[in-house]
mmCIF file of C-alpha atoms in Angstrom:
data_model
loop_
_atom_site.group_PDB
_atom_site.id
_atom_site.type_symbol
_atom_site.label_atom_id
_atom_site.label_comp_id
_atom_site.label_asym_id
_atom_site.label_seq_id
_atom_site.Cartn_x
_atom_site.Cartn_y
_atom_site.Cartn_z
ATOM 1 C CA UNK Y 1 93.378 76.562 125.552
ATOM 2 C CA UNK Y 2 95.491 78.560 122.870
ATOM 3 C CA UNK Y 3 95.207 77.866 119.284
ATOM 4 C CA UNK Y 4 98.577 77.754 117.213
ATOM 5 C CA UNK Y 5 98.774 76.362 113.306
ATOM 6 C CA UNK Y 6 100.913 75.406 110.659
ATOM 7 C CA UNK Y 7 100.923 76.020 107.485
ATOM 8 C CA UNK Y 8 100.533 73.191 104.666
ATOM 9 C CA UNK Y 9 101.463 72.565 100.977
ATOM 10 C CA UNK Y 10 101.434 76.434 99.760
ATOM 11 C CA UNK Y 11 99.548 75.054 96.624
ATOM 12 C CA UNK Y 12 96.333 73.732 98.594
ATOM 13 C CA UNK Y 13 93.525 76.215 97.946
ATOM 14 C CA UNK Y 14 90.940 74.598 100.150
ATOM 15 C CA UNK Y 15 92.633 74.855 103.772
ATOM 16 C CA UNK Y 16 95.757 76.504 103.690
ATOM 17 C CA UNK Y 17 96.446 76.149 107.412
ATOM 18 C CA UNK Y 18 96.696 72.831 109.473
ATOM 19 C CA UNK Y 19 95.730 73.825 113.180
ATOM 20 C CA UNK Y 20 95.944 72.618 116.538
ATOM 21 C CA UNK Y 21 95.378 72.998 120.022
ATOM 22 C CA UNK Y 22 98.084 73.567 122.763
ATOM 23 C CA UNK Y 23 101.011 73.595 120.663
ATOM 24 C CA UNK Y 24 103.449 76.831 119.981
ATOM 25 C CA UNK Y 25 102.561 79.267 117.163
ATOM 26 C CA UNK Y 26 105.711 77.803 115.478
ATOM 27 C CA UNK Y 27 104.481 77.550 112.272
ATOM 28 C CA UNK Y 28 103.281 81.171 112.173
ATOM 29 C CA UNK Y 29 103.811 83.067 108.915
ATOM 30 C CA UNK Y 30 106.505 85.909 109.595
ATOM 31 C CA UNK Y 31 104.603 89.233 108.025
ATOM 32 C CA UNK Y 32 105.034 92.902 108.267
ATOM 33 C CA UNK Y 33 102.663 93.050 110.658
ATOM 34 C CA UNK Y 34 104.597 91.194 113.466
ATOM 35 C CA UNK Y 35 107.209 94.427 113.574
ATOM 36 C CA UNK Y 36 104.670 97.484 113.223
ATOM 37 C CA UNK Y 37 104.149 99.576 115.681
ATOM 38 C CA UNK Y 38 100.986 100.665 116.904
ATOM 39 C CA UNK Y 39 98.606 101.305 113.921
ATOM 40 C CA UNK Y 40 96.816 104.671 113.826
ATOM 41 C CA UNK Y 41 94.622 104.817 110.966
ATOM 42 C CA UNK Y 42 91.641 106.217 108.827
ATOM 43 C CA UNK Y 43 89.337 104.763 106.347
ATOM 44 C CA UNK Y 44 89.732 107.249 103.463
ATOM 45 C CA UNK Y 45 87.412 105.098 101.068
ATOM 46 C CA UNK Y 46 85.264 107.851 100.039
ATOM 47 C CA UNK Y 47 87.933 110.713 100.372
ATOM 48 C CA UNK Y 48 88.934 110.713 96.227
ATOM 49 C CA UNK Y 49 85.181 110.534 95.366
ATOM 50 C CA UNK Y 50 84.633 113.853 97.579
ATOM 51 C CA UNK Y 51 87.264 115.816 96.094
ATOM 52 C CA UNK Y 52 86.811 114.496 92.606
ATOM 53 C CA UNK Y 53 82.933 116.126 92.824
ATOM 54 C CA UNK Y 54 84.032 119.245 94.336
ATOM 55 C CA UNK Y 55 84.565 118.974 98.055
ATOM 56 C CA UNK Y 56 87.642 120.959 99.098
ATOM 57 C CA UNK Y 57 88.910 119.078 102.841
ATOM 58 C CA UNK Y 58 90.473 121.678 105.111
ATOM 59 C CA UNK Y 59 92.711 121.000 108.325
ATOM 60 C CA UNK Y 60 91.438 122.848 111.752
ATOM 61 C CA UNK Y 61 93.085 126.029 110.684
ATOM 62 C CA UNK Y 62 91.064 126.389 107.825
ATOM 63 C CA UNK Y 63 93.673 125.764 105.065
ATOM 64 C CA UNK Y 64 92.386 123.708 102.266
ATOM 65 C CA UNK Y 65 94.758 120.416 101.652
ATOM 66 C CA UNK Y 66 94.545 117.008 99.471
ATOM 67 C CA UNK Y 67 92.718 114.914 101.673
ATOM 68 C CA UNK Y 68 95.414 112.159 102.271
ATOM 69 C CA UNK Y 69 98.120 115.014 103.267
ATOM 70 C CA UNK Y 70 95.820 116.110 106.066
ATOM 71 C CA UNK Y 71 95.539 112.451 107.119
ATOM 72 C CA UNK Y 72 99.646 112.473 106.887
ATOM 73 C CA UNK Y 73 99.987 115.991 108.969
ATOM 74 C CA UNK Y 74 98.056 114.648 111.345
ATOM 75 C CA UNK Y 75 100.399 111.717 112.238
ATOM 76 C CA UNK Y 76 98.521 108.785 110.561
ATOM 77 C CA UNK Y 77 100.810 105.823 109.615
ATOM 78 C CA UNK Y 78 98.003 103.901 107.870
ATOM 79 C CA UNK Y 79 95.029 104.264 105.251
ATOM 80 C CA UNK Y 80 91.958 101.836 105.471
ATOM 81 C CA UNK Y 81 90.139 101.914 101.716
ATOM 82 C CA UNK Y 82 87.919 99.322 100.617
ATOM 83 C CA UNK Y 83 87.428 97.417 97.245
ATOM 84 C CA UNK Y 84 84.087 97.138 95.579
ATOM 85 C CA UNK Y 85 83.386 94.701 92.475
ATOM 86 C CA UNK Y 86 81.261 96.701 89.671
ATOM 87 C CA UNK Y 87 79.482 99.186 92.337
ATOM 88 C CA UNK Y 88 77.936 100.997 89.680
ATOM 89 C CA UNK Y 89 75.692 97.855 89.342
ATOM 90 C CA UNK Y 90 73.883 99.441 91.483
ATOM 91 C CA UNK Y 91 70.528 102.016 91.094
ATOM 92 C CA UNK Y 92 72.868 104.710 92.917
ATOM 93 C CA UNK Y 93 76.016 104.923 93.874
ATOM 94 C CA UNK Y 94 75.653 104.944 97.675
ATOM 95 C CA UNK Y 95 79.019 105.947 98.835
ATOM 96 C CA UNK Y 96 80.105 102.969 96.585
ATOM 97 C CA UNK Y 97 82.705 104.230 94.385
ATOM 98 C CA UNK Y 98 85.485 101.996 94.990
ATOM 99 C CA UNK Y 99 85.961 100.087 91.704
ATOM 100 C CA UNK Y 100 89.469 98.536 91.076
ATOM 101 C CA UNK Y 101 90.867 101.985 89.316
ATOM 102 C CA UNK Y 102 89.609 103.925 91.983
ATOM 103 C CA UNK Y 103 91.395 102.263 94.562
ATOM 104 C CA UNK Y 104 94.934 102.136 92.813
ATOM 105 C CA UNK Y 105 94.556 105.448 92.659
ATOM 106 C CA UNK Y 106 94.124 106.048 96.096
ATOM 107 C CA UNK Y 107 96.745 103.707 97.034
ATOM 108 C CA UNK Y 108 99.100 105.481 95.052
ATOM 109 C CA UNK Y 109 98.504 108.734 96.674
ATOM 110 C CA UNK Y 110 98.541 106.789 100.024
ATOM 111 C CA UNK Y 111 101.828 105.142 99.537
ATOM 112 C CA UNK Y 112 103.616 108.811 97.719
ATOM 113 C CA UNK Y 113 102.935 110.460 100.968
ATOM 114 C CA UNK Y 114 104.711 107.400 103.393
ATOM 115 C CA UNK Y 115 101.103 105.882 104.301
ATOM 116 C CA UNK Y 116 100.769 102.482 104.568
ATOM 117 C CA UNK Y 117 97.240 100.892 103.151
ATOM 118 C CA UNK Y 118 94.760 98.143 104.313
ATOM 119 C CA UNK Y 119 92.882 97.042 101.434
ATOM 120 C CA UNK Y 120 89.651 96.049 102.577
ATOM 121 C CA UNK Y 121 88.148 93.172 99.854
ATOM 122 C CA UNK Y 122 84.334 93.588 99.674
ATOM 123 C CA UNK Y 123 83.639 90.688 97.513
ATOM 124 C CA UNK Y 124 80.597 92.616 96.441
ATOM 125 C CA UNK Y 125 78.433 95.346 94.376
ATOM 126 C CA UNK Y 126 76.776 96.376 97.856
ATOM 127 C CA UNK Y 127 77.766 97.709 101.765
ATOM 128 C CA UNK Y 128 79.189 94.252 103.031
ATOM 129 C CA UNK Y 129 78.229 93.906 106.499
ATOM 130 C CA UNK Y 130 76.554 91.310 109.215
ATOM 131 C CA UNK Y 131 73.344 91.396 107.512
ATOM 132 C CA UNK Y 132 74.534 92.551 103.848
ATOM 133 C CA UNK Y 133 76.730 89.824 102.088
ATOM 134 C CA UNK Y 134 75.495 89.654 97.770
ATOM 135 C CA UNK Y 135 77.321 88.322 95.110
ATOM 136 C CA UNK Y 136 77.857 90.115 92.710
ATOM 137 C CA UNK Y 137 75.993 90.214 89.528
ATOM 138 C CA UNK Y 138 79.381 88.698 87.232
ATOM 139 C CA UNK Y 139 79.068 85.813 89.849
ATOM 140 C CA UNK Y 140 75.494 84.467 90.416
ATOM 141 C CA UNK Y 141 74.311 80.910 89.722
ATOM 142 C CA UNK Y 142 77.998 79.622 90.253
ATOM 143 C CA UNK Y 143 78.471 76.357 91.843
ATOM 144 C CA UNK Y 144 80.735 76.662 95.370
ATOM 145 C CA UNK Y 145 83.845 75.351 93.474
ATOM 146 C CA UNK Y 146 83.105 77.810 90.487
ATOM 147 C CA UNK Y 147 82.772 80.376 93.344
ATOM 148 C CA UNK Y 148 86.090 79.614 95.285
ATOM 149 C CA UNK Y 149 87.721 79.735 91.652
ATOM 150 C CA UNK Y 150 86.216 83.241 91.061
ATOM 151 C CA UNK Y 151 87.358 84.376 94.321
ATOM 152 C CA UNK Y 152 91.344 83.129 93.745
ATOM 153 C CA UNK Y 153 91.241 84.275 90.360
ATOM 154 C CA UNK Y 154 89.702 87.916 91.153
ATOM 155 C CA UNK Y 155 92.047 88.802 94.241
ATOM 156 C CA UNK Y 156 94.942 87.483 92.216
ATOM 157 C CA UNK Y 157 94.309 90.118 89.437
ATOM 158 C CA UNK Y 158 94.021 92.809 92.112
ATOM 159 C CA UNK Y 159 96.813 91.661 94.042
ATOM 160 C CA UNK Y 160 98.536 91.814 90.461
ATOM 161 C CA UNK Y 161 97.841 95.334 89.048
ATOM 162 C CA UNK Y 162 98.241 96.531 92.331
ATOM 163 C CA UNK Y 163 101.989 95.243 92.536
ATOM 164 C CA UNK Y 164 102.662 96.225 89.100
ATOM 165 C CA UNK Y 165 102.078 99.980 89.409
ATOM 166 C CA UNK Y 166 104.326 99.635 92.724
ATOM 167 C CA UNK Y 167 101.898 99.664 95.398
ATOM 168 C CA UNK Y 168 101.208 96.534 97.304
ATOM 169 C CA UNK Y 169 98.666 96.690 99.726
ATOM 170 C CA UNK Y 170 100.506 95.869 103.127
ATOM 171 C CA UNK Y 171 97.634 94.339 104.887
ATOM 172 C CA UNK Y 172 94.968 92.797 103.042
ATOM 173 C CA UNK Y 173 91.565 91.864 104.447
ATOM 174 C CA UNK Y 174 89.533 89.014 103.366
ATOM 175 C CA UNK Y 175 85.179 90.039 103.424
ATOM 176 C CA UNK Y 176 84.144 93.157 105.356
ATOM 177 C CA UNK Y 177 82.044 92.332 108.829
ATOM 178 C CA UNK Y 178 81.622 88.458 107.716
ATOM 179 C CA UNK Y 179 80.256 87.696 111.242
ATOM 180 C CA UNK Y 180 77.646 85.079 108.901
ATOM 181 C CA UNK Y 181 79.727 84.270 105.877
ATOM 182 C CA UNK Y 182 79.930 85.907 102.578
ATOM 183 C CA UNK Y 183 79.239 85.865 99.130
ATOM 184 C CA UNK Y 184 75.376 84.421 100.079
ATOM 185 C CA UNK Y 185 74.218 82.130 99.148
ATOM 186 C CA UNK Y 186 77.021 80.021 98.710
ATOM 187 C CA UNK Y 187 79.817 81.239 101.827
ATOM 188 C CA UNK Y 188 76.608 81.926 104.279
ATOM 189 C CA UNK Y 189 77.412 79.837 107.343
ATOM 190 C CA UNK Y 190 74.393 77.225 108.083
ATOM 191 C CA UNK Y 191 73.975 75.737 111.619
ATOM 192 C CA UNK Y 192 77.512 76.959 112.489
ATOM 193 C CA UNK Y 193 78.985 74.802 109.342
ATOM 194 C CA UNK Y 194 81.799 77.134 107.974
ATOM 195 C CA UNK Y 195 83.077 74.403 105.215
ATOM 196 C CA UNK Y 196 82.299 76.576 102.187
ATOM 197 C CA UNK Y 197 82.571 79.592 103.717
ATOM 198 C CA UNK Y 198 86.053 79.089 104.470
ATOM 199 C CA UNK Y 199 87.351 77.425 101.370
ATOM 200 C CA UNK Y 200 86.285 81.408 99.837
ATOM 201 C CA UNK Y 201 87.892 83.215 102.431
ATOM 202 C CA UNK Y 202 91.262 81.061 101.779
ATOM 203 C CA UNK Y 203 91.024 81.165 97.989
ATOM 204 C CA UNK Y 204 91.428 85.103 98.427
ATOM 205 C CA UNK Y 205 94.157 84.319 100.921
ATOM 206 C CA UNK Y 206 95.930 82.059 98.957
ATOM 207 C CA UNK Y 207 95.773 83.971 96.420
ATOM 208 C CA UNK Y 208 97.000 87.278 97.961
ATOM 209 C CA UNK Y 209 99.873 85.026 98.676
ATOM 210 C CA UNK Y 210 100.274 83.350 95.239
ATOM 211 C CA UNK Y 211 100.173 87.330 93.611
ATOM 212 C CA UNK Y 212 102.742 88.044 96.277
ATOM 213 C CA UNK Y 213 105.320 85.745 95.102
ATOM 214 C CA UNK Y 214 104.791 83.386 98.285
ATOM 215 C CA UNK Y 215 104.564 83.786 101.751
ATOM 216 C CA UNK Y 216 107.746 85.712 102.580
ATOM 217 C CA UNK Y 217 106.323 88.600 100.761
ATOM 218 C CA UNK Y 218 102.891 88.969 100.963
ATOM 219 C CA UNK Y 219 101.327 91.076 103.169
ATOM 220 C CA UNK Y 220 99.114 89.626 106.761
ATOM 221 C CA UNK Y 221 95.604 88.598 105.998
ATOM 222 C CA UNK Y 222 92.910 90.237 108.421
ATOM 223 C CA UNK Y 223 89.480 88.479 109.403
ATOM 224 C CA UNK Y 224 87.367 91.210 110.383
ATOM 225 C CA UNK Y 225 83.641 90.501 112.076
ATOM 226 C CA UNK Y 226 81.379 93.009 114.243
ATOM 227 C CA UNK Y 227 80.590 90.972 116.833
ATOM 228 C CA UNK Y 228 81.978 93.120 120.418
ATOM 229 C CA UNK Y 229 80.151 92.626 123.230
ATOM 230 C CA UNK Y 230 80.199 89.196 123.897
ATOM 231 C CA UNK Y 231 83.693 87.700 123.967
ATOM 232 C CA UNK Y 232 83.288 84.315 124.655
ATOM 233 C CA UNK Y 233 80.836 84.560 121.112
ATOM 234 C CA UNK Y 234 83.864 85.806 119.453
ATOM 235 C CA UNK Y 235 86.586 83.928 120.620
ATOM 236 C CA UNK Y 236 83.985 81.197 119.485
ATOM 237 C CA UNK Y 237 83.529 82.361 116.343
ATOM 238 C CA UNK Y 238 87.583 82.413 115.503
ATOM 239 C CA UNK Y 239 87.680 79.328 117.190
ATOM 240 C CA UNK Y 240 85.108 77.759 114.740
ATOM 241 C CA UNK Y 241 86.880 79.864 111.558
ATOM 242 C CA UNK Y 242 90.348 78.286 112.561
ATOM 243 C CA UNK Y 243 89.360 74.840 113.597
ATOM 244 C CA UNK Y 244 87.536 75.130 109.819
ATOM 245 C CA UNK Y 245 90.729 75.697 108.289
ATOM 246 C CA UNK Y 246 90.451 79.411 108.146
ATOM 247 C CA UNK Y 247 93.593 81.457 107.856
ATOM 248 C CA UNK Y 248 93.927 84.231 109.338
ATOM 249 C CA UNK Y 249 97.463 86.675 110.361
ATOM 250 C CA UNK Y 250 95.340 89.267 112.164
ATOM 251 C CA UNK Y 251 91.991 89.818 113.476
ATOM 252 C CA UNK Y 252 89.830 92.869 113.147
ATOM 253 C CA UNK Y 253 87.036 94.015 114.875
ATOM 254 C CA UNK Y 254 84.059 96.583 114.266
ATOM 255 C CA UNK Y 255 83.571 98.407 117.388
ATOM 256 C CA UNK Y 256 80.955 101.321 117.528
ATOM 257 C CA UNK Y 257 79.920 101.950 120.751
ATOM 258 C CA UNK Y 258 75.964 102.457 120.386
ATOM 259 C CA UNK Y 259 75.831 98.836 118.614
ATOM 260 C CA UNK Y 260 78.817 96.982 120.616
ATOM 261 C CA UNK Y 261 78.703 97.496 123.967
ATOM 262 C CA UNK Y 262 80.717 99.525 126.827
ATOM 263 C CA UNK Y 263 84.432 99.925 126.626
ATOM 264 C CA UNK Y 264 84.702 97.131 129.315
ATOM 265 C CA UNK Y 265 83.151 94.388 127.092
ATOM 266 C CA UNK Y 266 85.507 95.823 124.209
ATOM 267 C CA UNK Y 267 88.849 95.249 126.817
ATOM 268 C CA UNK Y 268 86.940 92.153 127.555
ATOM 269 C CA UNK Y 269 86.872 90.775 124.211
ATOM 270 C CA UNK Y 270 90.656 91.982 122.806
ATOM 271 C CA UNK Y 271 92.098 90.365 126.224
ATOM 272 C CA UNK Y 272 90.023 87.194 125.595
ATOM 273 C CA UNK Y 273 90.947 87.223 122.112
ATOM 274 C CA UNK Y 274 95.217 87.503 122.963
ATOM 275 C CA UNK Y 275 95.115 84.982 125.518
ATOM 276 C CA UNK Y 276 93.333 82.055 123.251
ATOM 277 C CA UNK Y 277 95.094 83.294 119.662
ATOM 278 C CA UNK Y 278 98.814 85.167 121.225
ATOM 279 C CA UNK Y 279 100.026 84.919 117.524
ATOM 280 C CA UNK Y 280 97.669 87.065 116.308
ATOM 281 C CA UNK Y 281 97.560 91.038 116.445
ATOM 282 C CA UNK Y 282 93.959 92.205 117.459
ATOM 283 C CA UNK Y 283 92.818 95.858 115.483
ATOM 284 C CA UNK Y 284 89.685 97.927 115.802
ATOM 285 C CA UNK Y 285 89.237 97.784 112.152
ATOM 286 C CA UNK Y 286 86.498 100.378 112.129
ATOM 287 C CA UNK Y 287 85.008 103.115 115.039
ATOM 288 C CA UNK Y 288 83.031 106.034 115.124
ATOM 289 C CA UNK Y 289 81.428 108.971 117.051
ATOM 290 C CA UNK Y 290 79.575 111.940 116.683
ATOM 291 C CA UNK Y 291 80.341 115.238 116.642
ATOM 292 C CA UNK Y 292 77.008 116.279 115.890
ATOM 293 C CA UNK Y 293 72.983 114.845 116.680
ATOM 294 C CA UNK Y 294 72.831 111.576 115.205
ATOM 295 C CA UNK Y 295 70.072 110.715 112.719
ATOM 296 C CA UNK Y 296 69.474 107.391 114.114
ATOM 297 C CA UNK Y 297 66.981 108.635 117.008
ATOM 298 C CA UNK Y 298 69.010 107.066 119.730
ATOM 299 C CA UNK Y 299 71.454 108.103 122.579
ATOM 300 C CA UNK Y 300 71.505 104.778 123.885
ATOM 301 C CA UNK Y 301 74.798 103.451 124.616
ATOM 302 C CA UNK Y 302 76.615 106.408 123.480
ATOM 303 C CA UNK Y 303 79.983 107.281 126.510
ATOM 304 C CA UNK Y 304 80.033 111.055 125.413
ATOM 305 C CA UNK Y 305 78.227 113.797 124.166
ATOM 306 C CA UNK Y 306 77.266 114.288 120.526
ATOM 307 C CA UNK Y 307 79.695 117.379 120.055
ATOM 308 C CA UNK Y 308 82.973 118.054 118.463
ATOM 309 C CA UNK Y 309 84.635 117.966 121.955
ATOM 310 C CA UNK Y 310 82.793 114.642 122.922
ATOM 311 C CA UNK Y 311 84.228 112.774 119.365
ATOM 312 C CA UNK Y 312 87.782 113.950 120.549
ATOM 313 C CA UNK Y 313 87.352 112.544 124.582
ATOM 314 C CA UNK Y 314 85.642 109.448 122.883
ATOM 315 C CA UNK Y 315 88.810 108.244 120.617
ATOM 316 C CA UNK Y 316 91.323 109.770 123.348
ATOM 317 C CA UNK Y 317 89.675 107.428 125.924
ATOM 318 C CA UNK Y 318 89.413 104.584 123.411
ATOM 319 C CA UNK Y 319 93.273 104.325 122.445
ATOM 320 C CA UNK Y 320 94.556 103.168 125.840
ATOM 321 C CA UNK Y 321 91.484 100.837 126.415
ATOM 322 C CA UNK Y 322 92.456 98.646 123.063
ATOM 323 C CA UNK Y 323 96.075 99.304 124.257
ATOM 324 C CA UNK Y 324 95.972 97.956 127.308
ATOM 325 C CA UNK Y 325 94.171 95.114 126.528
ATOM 326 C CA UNK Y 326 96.708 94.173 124.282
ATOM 327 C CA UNK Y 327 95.081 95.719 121.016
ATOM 328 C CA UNK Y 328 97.636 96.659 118.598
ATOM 329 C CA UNK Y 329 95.699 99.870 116.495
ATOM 330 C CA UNK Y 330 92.609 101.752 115.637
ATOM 331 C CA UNK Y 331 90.798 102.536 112.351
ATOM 332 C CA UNK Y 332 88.710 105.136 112.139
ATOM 333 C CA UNK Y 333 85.908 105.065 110.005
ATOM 334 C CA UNK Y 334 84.301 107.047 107.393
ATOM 335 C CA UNK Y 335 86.249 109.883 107.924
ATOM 336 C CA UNK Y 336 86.233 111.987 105.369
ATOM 337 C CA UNK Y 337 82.399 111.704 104.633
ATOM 338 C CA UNK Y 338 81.687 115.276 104.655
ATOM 339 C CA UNK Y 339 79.466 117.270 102.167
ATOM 340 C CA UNK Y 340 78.364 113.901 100.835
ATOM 341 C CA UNK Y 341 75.347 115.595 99.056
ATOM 342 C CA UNK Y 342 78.363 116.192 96.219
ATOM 343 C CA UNK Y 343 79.632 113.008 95.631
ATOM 344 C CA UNK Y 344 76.929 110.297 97.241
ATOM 345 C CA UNK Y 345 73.485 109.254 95.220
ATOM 346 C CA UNK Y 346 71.608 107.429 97.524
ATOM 347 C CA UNK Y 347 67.924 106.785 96.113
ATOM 348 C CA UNK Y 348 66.859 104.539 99.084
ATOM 349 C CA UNK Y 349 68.130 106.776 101.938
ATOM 350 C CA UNK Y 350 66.443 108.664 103.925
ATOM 351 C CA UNK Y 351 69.130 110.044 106.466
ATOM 352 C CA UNK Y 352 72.793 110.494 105.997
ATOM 353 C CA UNK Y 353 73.448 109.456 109.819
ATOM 354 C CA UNK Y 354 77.531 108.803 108.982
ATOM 355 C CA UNK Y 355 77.984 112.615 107.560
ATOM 356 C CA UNK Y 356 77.406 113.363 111.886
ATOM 357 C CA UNK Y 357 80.421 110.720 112.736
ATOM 358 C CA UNK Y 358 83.052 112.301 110.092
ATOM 359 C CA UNK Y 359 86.432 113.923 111.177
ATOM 360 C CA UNK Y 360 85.442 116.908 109.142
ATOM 361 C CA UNK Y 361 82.127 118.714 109.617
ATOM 362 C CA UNK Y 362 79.858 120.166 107.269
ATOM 363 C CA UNK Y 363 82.387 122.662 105.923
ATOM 364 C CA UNK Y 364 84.485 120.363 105.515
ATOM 365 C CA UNK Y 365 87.250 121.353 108.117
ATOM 366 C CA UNK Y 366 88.902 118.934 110.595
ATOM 367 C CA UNK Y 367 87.031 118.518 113.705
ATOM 368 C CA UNK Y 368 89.566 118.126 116.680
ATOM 369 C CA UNK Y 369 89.148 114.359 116.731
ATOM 370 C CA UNK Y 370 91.605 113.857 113.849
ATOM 371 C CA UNK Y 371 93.715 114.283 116.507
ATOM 372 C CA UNK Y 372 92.219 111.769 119.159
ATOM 373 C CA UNK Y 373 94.055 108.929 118.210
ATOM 374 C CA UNK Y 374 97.234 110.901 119.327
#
C-alpha cells in the first residue's frame, strides 16, 4: 500500500499534513527538490573550525585551497553542515562548533562558490544520534507545549537570519538520526507512540515554512533516521511518523556499512522505501569509509580494505547501488576531519576513529575518494 497526503490549514502547528492510504500524492508540496538532479554531497560541518585553528586542506596535487573550493573543484553540487544550539555548553568542544554564526558563515561561503546547503537542525548542545537526543540546557523542565513552542520559535529565527543575509538553506532537515525521537525526555517515542514527538518535528517544519514566506518558497524538509538493514523496520517506522501526522518532503538515511548492513539490504531498503512513499526522494544523508586502520577494533562488515584505494572502490561501488534502487544522492560524512588535534577538544575521548574515514588524510591532502562519488 502507498502512502500519499495532503496538506491542511498552513496555520496548524500540531499536524501539518492530513494523510492517507491508496490515494495519489496529489496534495504533495512542489519543492526544489522535485527538479534536482542527482545530489553529490559532503558534510563540511567541521571544515571552518579546521582552518580557523590552523589546518591548511590541500587537493591531491598538493596545492593548498579554502576548503569549500576543493569541495567545488571536485564537482560537488551540495554542502551538508549541521546546526548546534549553545555547543560550548559543553566541558569540550567535541567537534561541536556549529553555533548559529558559525553556520551562516559557512553557508555563505557555500552558496558564493554555486553550492547548494542542507542544514542539518540538531536541536541540541550534544552529537544527536539513535542513542544521543538532550535538550538543551535553555530548554529543560519545559512542558511538551512549551517545548513545541521553543522548537517553532527557534527554527523560525534561524530560518530568519539565514534569509536575511541571502542564504536560505535549500533543504532543511528536521533532528539528526531521530530513529527514537528527540529532544528527550519530552519527543522520545514510548511504546511506538509518536504523538509528541511529532508535534516537535512539525513545529520546526512549520516553521521553516512560516520563515519561508509559505510553502511555495521554502525549501523540502528531510526526516533522517539510521536504521538500514532492515527495511520492512523502516518503511515501518515512516509509516508510523506519517500516519502520526509527520511531515516529511524527503527521507534520509545513515548508511555506514560496518553498523548497517551489506549493500543488498541498503538497495533493499531505498527500493522498499520508493515503492510505499513514490513522492518522496530517498538520500544517503551520511556514509563513510576508511582509508586508514580504524580505531574501533573491528573489520566486521567492512566491503573493502582499510586503504586510500579501498575508500575510493567503496563510494564508486556505492553510487550506482542507491541509484539503481531509485536513491536520488549521497552525503558524505565528516569529510574534512583531518588534523583534528587543532581544532577538536575532546576530554572524554579516547580514540579519534572518524579522523581514519576523512577525504583528506593526516596531512591534510585529498585522498582519491573525493572523487568516488564521480
Amino acid at each position: 500500500m502507498k502512502f500519499s497526503r495532503k496538506l491542511l490549514d498552513p496555520k496548524t502547528t500540531g499536524a501539518a499534513l492530513a494523510l492517507t492510504a491508496g490515494l495519489s500524492a496529489c496534495g504533495h508540496l512542489g519543492t526544489a527538490a522535485d527538479t534536482d538532479p542527482w545530489i553529490r554531497g559532503v558534510d563540511v560541518s567541521e571544515a571552518r573550525g579546521a582552518e580557523a585553528a590552523g589546518v591548511q586542506f590541500r587537493d591531491m596535487d598538493g596545492q593548498v585551497k579554502p576548503a569549500l573550493q576543493i569541495v567545488r573543484d571536485h564537482r560537488y553540487t551540495w554542502v551538508r553542515v549541521r546546526l548546534m544550539i549553545d555547543p560550548q555548553m559543553t566541558d569540550g568542544n567535541y567537534g561541536l562548533l556549529q553555533d548559529l554564526p558559525y553556520v551562516k558563515a559557512v553557508m555563505k561561503d557555500a552558496h558564493g562558490r554555486g553550492l547548494k546547503v542542507l542544514l542539518a537542525l540538531h536541536y541540541s548542545h550534544w552529537w544527536a544520534d539513535p542513542g544521543n537526543q538532550w535538550l538543551p540546557t535553555r530548554w529543560k523542565g519545559q512542558s511538551d507545549e512549551a517545548l513545541a513552542k521553543s522548537v517553532y520559535d527557534y527554527t523560525s529565527d534561524v530560518i530568519t537570519q539565514l534569509r536575511a543575509q541571502g542564504t536560505a538553506p535549500d533543504m532543511v532537515q528536521i533532528g539528526n538520526e531521530i530513529n527514537g525521537g528527540m529532544l528527550w525526555e519530552n519527543g522520545r517515542i514510548r511504546r511506538d507512540d509518536m504523538t509528541a514527538f511529532v508535534k516537535l518535528t512539525n513545529a520546526g517544519a512549520n516553521a521553516v515554512r512560516d520563515a519561508s514566506g509559505g510553502k511555495a518558497g521554502m525549501p523540502p524538509i528531510m526526516v533522517h533516521i539510521a536504521k538500514i538493514g532492515d527495511a520492512e523496520a523502516t518503511v515501518a517506522w515512516y509509516r508510523a511518523f506519517i500516519a502520526a501526522g509527520g511531515w516529511v518532503d524527503t527521507i534520509g538515511l545513515s548508511y555506514y556499512p560496518m553498523w548497517h548492513g551489506d549493500f543488498a539490504n541498503l538497495s533493499k531498503t531505498i527500493a522498499a522505501l520508493r515503492s510505499t512513499f513514490d513522492w518522496a526522494k530517498v538520500y544517503v544523508a551520511e556514509t563513510a569509509s576508511y582509508w586508514d586502520q580504524n580505531q574501533v577494533g573491528t573489520e566486521e562488515g567492512l566491503p573493502y580494505p582499510q586503504t586510500p584505494q579501498g575508500q575510493l572502490d567503496y563510494l564508486r561501488a556505492l553510487t550506482p547501488v542507491v541509484r539503481d534502487a531509485g536513491g536520488s544522492g549521497i552525503f558524505y560524512w565528516g569529510g574534512f576531519w583531518s588534523q583534528s588535534p587543532k581544532w577538536l577538544t575532546a576530554p572524554g575521548w579516547k580514540d579519534d576513529d572518524a579522523s581514519r574515514r576523512s577525504l583528506f588524510d593526516d596531512r591534510a591532502q585529498a585522498t582519491p575518494a573525493i572523487d568516488g562519488l564521480n
